[in-house]
Amino acid sequence: MASNVAVKLVSSIPNSLLQLHMLDLVYCLSSLLSSHQVEVATPCAIALNLVISNLSATSEKAVMEALNETETSIRIVRNINFFAEDAKKIEYFKEMTLLLSAILWRWPPSRFSVGNDVILMKGLANIHTRTESSIKIALLKLYTSLALCDSVARKLIEDGEGFPQMVVQAMGKSNPHAVQIEGFRLAQCLLRSQENCLEVVGLCGEALVDAIICGMKETGLSSKKIGNNHGSLSVEACQLALITRWAGDHHINFWKQGIDRILLNLLIENIQDQLSEPVLSLEKQISMAKEGLKANYHLGLRSYLWDILGWLTIHCGENLNPYTHGSELCINLLITCACLSFVDTLEKWCRICQKDIDDHFQSEPVSRAVLMMIHSPCNTISSYARFLLLDALEVKGLSCLKSLIHTLDYTSSLESYGSFDKLQLVINLIGLTCLSSLPEYQSCIIESKGIKAIVLLVKRCLSNDIHVERRNFTPHLHTTFQERSCCCMDKEDWEGSNVLLFYSLLGLSEILRQCDLLQDNSQQYSREVTNIRAQLVSKLHEICSGNSFSPGVRWYVLYILTYFGFYGFPNELAKRIGKSLNKEEYSDMRLVVANGVSVSVHGVILAVRCPSLLPPQLLPSMKNSEKVTDKFVRETMREVQLSSHVDYEALVLLLEYVYLGCLHAGEETVKKLKILAKRCKLQHLLQMLYRQRPKWGTPFPSFNLTPSLGSAGSCFSDVILEAKSNKLVGWTCNICSDTVPHMHVHKVILQSGCDYLQGLFRSGMRESHSQVIKVDISWEALIKLVQWFYSDELPNPPSGCLWDNMDDEEKLFNLQPYVELCWLAEFWILENIQEACWDVIMSCLDSSSQLPIKIIKMAYNHSLWKLVDVAANLMAPSYHQLQNSGELEEFDDALVHLIYSASIQLNQEGKNCFR
């Protein structure tokens, strides 16, 4: 009776009054969840769920901590595991599942352990076949809360086709809308990352897209002007359709399923009734688009529709022509709608004082969509978008452009920016970029000093004066999943967090491209280019050399640099390896051209960076690699005669690219280099040499030599790194029969990153001639060390929920290699590794009270005094407890004294603060 009254009490009493007794209710209700009486436990679960659902932001933390203290999640999981399917207990299962979902939604620490409960997950899988809508909704809600943890989401997807198919079926039109909506929300949560999305697309991509298309059709009878109602099925479907932001096979499925018609139907009311004729004149299309847009049909969906359209057009190309699968008339009408809306947006935003734009949140998505159409790899879409844009700007184009540049120039010089100013900057910049793709406006852009305005913006972005994130003015992209996620798996967008920098670089590259195509440039343009060279080129080199900028920003920086004679992809590892270019030291091959001139090279570098220059018998595809290895080792220097068609000057430049990742050359030399690069199949270099626009979403090429640790470089290995003599069970080497863990490596790569090893190899001492170098670190540490030598990246330990749910021994096992490398880095003078290891250790050390106790011993034995001090300070608050428990008895007296001193200092600081 009391539990039933509790449900009524929580349902009817105002939330403000409940807050005073919230914790009392939570403790009482949670204690009764384990009751063997279903009639008691079920209403308690209902009441507790109501309490949690109505939590205020101020009371949420206290309530969730109380639930954690009473181990409520563990109790509920136990209840669900012992659930028996009968009519009486199905309600019990539903309410327990809903309660667990509500708790996990608000309490991240429990998600990983619940998601990895094998019995629970197996039991939930058995319930998938239930047909009751209420059970389906409860299950989907629980899976959504669990999938907020990236580790659990990955596990759910990797378990096989069954789970993704269940999610897709839940989104199907055979289910009630409430079930479909929960299915879409679960799918959105699962597909927050490109990796997850492409895996699910590979499992059931066609069915997934079909469900999305059906959901977008379901706008309902009373939804002609959908507001910002996120409960709408069409909104959830459009939200999920944003998986189009990643390239993949699902794009073909979208076009095959008629996404062009769906988007057009959502933009213009009853449009299909007006498309009785297969071909319409341009005037008729423009008239239909204007009338349709004016009606503001489904206005709440517009931002989604523009984004989806933009992604669909930017990710098509040679292998995917939308006109093959879609309706030409529908696609053209979509482009017409977008261009007309964009021109209308430009006219509004190019006036500085226009502060009353009602639809300003839709301005950026439609502007961005047109930008993507213009840069679409599909020439038909790109040319038609430019043609329509030129037509729409025929009357007011020049005046609009001048006003736009003036506004951009003024706004970019402001000292501070409000959200409106930032959005205005973005819209004007996109506008200038789109107009710069039209040759008719080039002279106006140059004469109006449009280049100068963009260069100023780039400089200000690089000096952190202006930072504009897209999410600041795209509320349709905000989801509660982002706020509630405990494992942040969302990688930075290809364009980067500062979209203003990306659009500025894109605009600058487009102006340079058009002027280069025209070949008829004014003195004003020459002065502007000289200004760019003086003010910007050095800064642009810094951007592409580091990893702190997004792939899109770095791609467009490199694209711009091609107009100044710089080609390629510079980075820190390439700088190190580049020091060996043209050096005889450690070289094992000579490339000989027709006139007898030769160049010394290193086989291992060519094997990874340009295998086409290697003799066929040294390629890893050879079957008898052992014989090749033996023969090559005996032959200290191999000569390779190149084709008589190979130009020496081009070869030198090509090797510069192979070793340094980049090169500098004039136009005449580039012509020769194109031929050689094509024969060597260096696609990324060819893209730069031919100044092809970067393809949106393309990963940035890495200078990574780790493939040479496998079959690609085994025959070029000239030294072995051997870990501490600890035999690993089942460990074998693919190259030799030695059972002590070791790696076959290359002196030319090792010495490039380590002055100590460089000195050792050159010393002439016995060790310099030894085939084996014993490194006094564990096998796990050696793997990470070699990874850094070959990629300039140190692998990170597990993070997020994976790390948080490890026991202390597992954490120590994962952290120990970084402590060992910290010591070795000091001995081998590897400052970058030492700094990286230090950052890892500091980020993990305070995650467990036992970890500093374990690490301090290791640090003390390795004389890492800085780490000893940090660990001692972390142990200081519990010094007396550790002393009384006897945990410090095995420590050296000097180490105990250090911890004691830290404890005294902490107490003294506390007293001073109190005073």
Tab-separated table of N, CA, C and O in Angstrom, residues 581-584 587-603 605-607 610-616 618 632 637-643 646-648 650-656 658-659 676 680 716:
chain	number	residue	atom	x	y	z
A	581	LEU	N	68.784	12.456	-46.223
A	581	LEU	CA	68.746	12.595	-47.675
A	581	LEU	C	70.130	12.966	-48.215
A	581	LEU	O	70.806	13.843	-47.676
A	582	ASN	N	70.538	12.281	-49.274
A	582	ASN	CA	71.840	12.507	-49.923
A	582	ASN	C	73.028	12.160	-49.028
A	582	ASN	O	74.140	12.622	-49.255
A	583	LYS	N	72.780	11.370	-47.978
A	583	LYS	CA	73.868	10.964	-47.087
A	583	LYS	C	74.247	9.514	-47.382
A	583	LYS	O	73.394	8.654	-47.550
A	584	GLU	N	75.539	9.233	-47.431
A	584	GLU	CA	76.023	7.875	-47.668
A	584	GLU	C	75.797	6.984	-46.443
A	584	GLU	O	75.634	5.774	-46.562
A	587	SER	N	73.190	4.135	-46.021
A	587	SER	CA	72.527	3.895	-47.311
A	587	SER	C	72.920	2.504	-47.807
A	587	SER	O	74.031	2.032	-47.575
A	588	ASP	N	71.981	1.841	-48.480
A	588	ASP	CA	72.236	0.477	-48.941
A	588	ASP	C	71.873	0.304	-50.423
A	588	ASP	O	71.761	-0.810	-50.924
A	589	MET	N	71.681	1.441	-51.103
A	589	MET	CA	71.255	1.356	-52.491
A	589	MET	C	71.661	2.617	-53.240
A	589	MET	O	71.666	3.706	-52.655
A	590	ARG	N	72.005	2.449	-54.525
A	590	ARG	CA	72.262	3.595	-55.389
A	590	ARG	C	71.308	3.535	-56.567
A	590	ARG	O	71.204	2.506	-57.241
A	591	LEU	N	70.630	4.661	-56.810
A	591	LEU	CA	69.770	4.768	-57.983
A	591	LEU	C	70.584	5.428	-59.085
A	591	LEU	O	71.079	6.553	-58.917
A	592	VAL	N	70.731	4.749	-60.211
A	592	VAL	CA	71.585	5.237	-61.301
A	592	VAL	C	70.700	5.629	-62.483
A	592	VAL	O	69.867	4.834	-62.942
A	593	VAL	N	70.874	6.873	-62.966
A	593	VAL	CA	70.101	7.339	-64.120
A	593	VAL	C	70.913	7.110	-65.396
A	593	VAL	O	72.055	6.648	-65.360
A	594	ALA	N	70.341	7.501	-66.527
A	594	ALA	CA	70.912	7.152	-67.840
A	594	ALA	C	72.334	7.651	-68.038
A	594	ALA	O	73.173	6.966	-68.631
A	595	ASN	N	72.657	8.852	-67.568
A	595	ASN	CA	73.986	9.410	-67.824
A	595	ASN	C	75.035	8.916	-66.823
A	595	ASN	O	76.145	9.428	-66.779
A	596	GLY	N	74.652	7.932	-65.992
A	596	GLY	CA	75.606	7.351	-65.052
A	596	GLY	C	75.645	8.027	-63.704
A	596	GLY	O	76.314	7.539	-62.787
A	597	VAL	N	74.955	9.147	-63.553
A	597	VAL	CA	74.910	9.835	-62.258
A	597	VAL	C	74.061	9.012	-61.301
A	597	VAL	O	73.018	8.465	-61.680
A	598	SER	N	74.506	8.889	-60.046
A	598	SER	CA	73.775	8.071	-59.076
A	598	SER	C	73.422	8.875	-57.827
A	598	SER	O	74.033	9.907	-57.538
A	599	VAL	N	72.433	8.361	-57.120
A	599	VAL	CA	71.982	8.974	-55.861
A	599	VAL	C	71.915	7.870	-54.820
A	599	VAL	O	71.320	6.810	-55.064
A	600	SER	N	72.521	8.102	-53.663
A	600	SER	CA	72.481	7.108	-52.583
A	600	SER	C	71.152	7.227	-51.831
A	600	SER	O	70.725	8.334	-51.480
A	601	VAL	N	70.534	6.093	-51.568
A	601	VAL	CA	69.242	6.086	-50.881
A	601	VAL	C	69.211	4.960	-49.849
A	601	VAL	O	70.132	4.148	-49.771
A	602	HIS	N	68.136	4.931	-49.081
A	602	HIS	CA	67.955	3.921	-48.034
A	602	HIS	C	66.740	3.074	-48.411
A	602	HIS	O	65.624	3.589	-48.514
A	603	GLY	N	66.984	1.777	-48.592
A	603	GLY	CA	65.933	0.884	-49.063
A	603	GLY	C	64.682	0.912	-48.208
A	603	GLY	O	63.558	0.867	-48.724
A	605	ILE	N	63.366	3.346	-46.493
A	605	ILE	CA	62.559	4.552	-46.723
A	605	ILE	C	61.767	4.399	-48.017
A	605	ILE	O	60.567	4.677	-48.071
A	606	LEU	N	62.442	3.911	-49.070
A	606	LEU	CA	61.758	3.722	-50.359
A	606	LEU	C	60.668	2.658	-50.248
A	606	LEU	O	59.624	2.767	-50.882
A	607	ALA	N	60.930	1.612	-49.467
A	607	ALA	CA	59.975	0.507	-49.356
A	607	ALA	C	58.613	0.986	-48.876
A	607	ALA	O	57.579	0.444	-49.281
A	610	CYS	N	58.028	5.003	-51.428
A	610	CYS	CA	57.966	4.943	-52.897
A	610	CYS	C	58.496	3.598	-53.387
A	610	CYS	O	59.580	3.511	-53.973
A	611	PRO	N	57.738	2.526	-53.150
A	611	PRO	CA	58.221	1.181	-53.506
A	611	PRO	C	58.450	0.990	-55.002
A	611	PRO	O	59.164	0.068	-55.403
A	612	SER	N	57.880	1.841	-55.840
A	612	SER	CA	58.064	1.696	-57.290
A	612	SER	C	59.514	1.874	-57.711
A	612	SER	O	59.912	1.430	-58.785
A	613	LEU	N	60.326	2.528	-56.875
A	613	LEU	CA	61.735	2.723	-57.203
A	613	LEU	C	62.591	1.518	-56.825
A	613	LEU	O	63.772	1.467	-57.161
A	614	LEU	N	62.013	0.548	-56.106
A	614	LEU	CA	62.766	-0.631	-55.689
A	614	LEU	C	62.766	-1.693	-56.787
A	614	LEU	O	61.809	-1.798	-57.555
A	615	PRO	N	63.812	-2.511	-56.836
A	615	PRO	CA	63.803	-3.655	-57.756
A	615	PRO	C	62.670	-4.608	-57.358
A	615	PRO	O	62.399	-4.781	-56.169
A	616	PRO	N	62.015	-5.245	-58.312
A	616	PRO	CA	60.877	-6.127	-58.006
A	616	PRO	C	61.205	-7.214	-56.994
A	616	PRO	O	60.370	-7.567	-56.176
A	618	LEU	N	62.876	-7.093	-54.390
A	618	LEU	CA	62.930	-6.625	-53.006
A	618	LEU	C	61.569	-6.183	-52.474
A	618	LEU	O	61.469	-5.742	-51.338
A	632	PHE	N	70.570	-9.959	-49.635
A	632	PHE	CA	70.723	-8.517	-49.522
A	632	PHE	C	71.696	-8.142	-48.406
A	632	PHE	O	72.482	-7.215	-48.547
A	637	MET	N	75.913	-2.793	-50.699
A	637	MET	CA	75.420	-1.687	-51.521
A	637	MET	C	74.911	-2.230	-52.854
A	637	MET	O	75.642	-2.871	-53.595
A	638	ARG	N	73.655	-1.971	-53.147
A	638	ARG	CA	73.050	-2.472	-54.378
A	638	ARG	C	72.831	-1.301	-55.335
A	638	ARG	O	72.356	-0.243	-54.918
A	639	GLU	N	73.149	-1.490	-56.584
A	639	GLU	CA	72.906	-0.462	-57.600
A	639	GLU	C	71.658	-0.817	-58.393
A	639	GLU	O	71.481	-1.966	-58.809
A	640	VAL	N	70.803	0.180	-58.585
A	640	VAL	CA	69.563	-0.019	-59.328
A	640	VAL	C	69.588	0.914	-60.527
A	640	VAL	O	69.638	2.145	-60.373
A	641	GLN	N	69.597	0.350	-61.709
A	641	GLN	CA	69.603	1.152	-62.943
A	641	GLN	C	68.171	1.552	-63.285
A	641	GLN	O	67.314	0.711	-63.522
A	642	LEU	N	67.913	2.849	-63.314
A	642	LEU	CA	66.578	3.344	-63.624
A	642	LEU	C	66.388	3.505	-65.122
A	642	LEU	O	67.366	3.528	-65.887
A	643	SER	N	65.159	3.649	-65.526
A	643	SER	CA	64.828	3.806	-66.943
A	643	SER	C	65.517	5.038	-67.532
A	643	SER	O	65.751	6.034	-66.840
A	646	VAL	N	63.941	8.530	-67.011
A	646	VAL	CA	63.934	9.229	-65.718
A	646	VAL	C	64.867	10.431	-65.775
A	646	VAL	O	66.064	10.297	-66.043
A	647	ASP	N	64.312	11.602	-65.519
A	647	ASP	CA	65.097	12.838	-65.500
A	647	ASP	C	65.766	12.994	-64.134
A	647	ASP	O	65.110	12.846	-63.094
A	648	TYR	N	67.060	13.308	-64.128
A	648	TYR	CA	67.807	13.393	-62.868
A	648	TYR	C	67.247	14.477	-61.955
A	648	TYR	O	67.069	14.264	-60.745
A	650	ALA	N	64.252	15.675	-61.852
A	650	ALA	CA	62.956	15.231	-61.326
A	650	ALA	C	63.154	14.177	-60.236
A	650	ALA	O	62.431	14.176	-59.221
A	651	LEU	N	64.143	13.283	-60.428
A	651	LEU	CA	64.414	12.250	-59.431
A	651	LEU	C	64.850	12.864	-58.105
A	651	LEU	O	64.395	12.442	-57.033
A	652	VAL	N	65.717	13.862	-58.166
A	652	VAL	CA	66.186	14.532	-56.943
A	652	VAL	C	65.022	15.152	-56.188
A	652	VAL	O	64.913	15.051	-54.960
A	653	LEU	N	64.130	15.800	-56.933
A	653	LEU	CA	62.953	16.406	-56.298
A	653	LEU	C	62.020	15.349	-55.724
A	653	LEU	O	61.442	15.525	-54.646
A	654	LEU	N	61.868	14.238	-56.448
A	654	LEU	CA	61.009	13.163	-55.965
A	654	LEU	C	61.550	12.596	-54.653
A	654	LEU	O	60.790	12.339	-53.709
A	655	LEU	N	62.859	12.416	-54.576
A	655	LEU	CA	63.474	11.905	-53.351
A	655	LEU	C	63.331	12.913	-52.205
A	655	LEU	O	63.209	12.536	-51.038
A	656	GLU	N	63.339	14.188	-52.573
A	656	GLU	CA	63.104	15.231	-51.564
A	656	GLU	C	61.715	15.043	-50.947
A	656	GLU	O	61.533	15.148	-49.736
A	658	VAL	N	60.040	12.147	-50.940
A	658	VAL	CA	60.030	10.864	-50.243
A	658	VAL	C	60.625	11.000	-48.842
A	658	VAL	O	60.086	10.449	-47.876
A	659	TYR	N	61.707	11.745	-48.715
A	659	TYR	CA	62.400	11.860	-47.419
A	659	TYR	C	61.819	12.983	-46.544
A	659	TYR	O	61.669	12.804	-45.333
A	676	LEU	N	57.289	11.591	-63.571
A	676	LEU	CA	57.919	10.600	-62.685
A	676	LEU	C	56.983	10.217	-61.544
A	676	LEU	O	56.878	9.041	-61.174
A	680	CYS	N	55.511	6.528	-60.562
A	680	CYS	CA	55.750	5.972	-59.220
A	680	CYS	C	54.460	5.850	-58.409
A	680	CYS	O	54.494	5.443	-57.239
A	716	PHE	N	65.540	-5.024	-45.088
A	716	PHE	CA	66.458	-3.873	-44.948
A	716	PHE	C	66.893	-3.664	-43.496
A	716	PHE	O	67.642	-2.744	-43.205
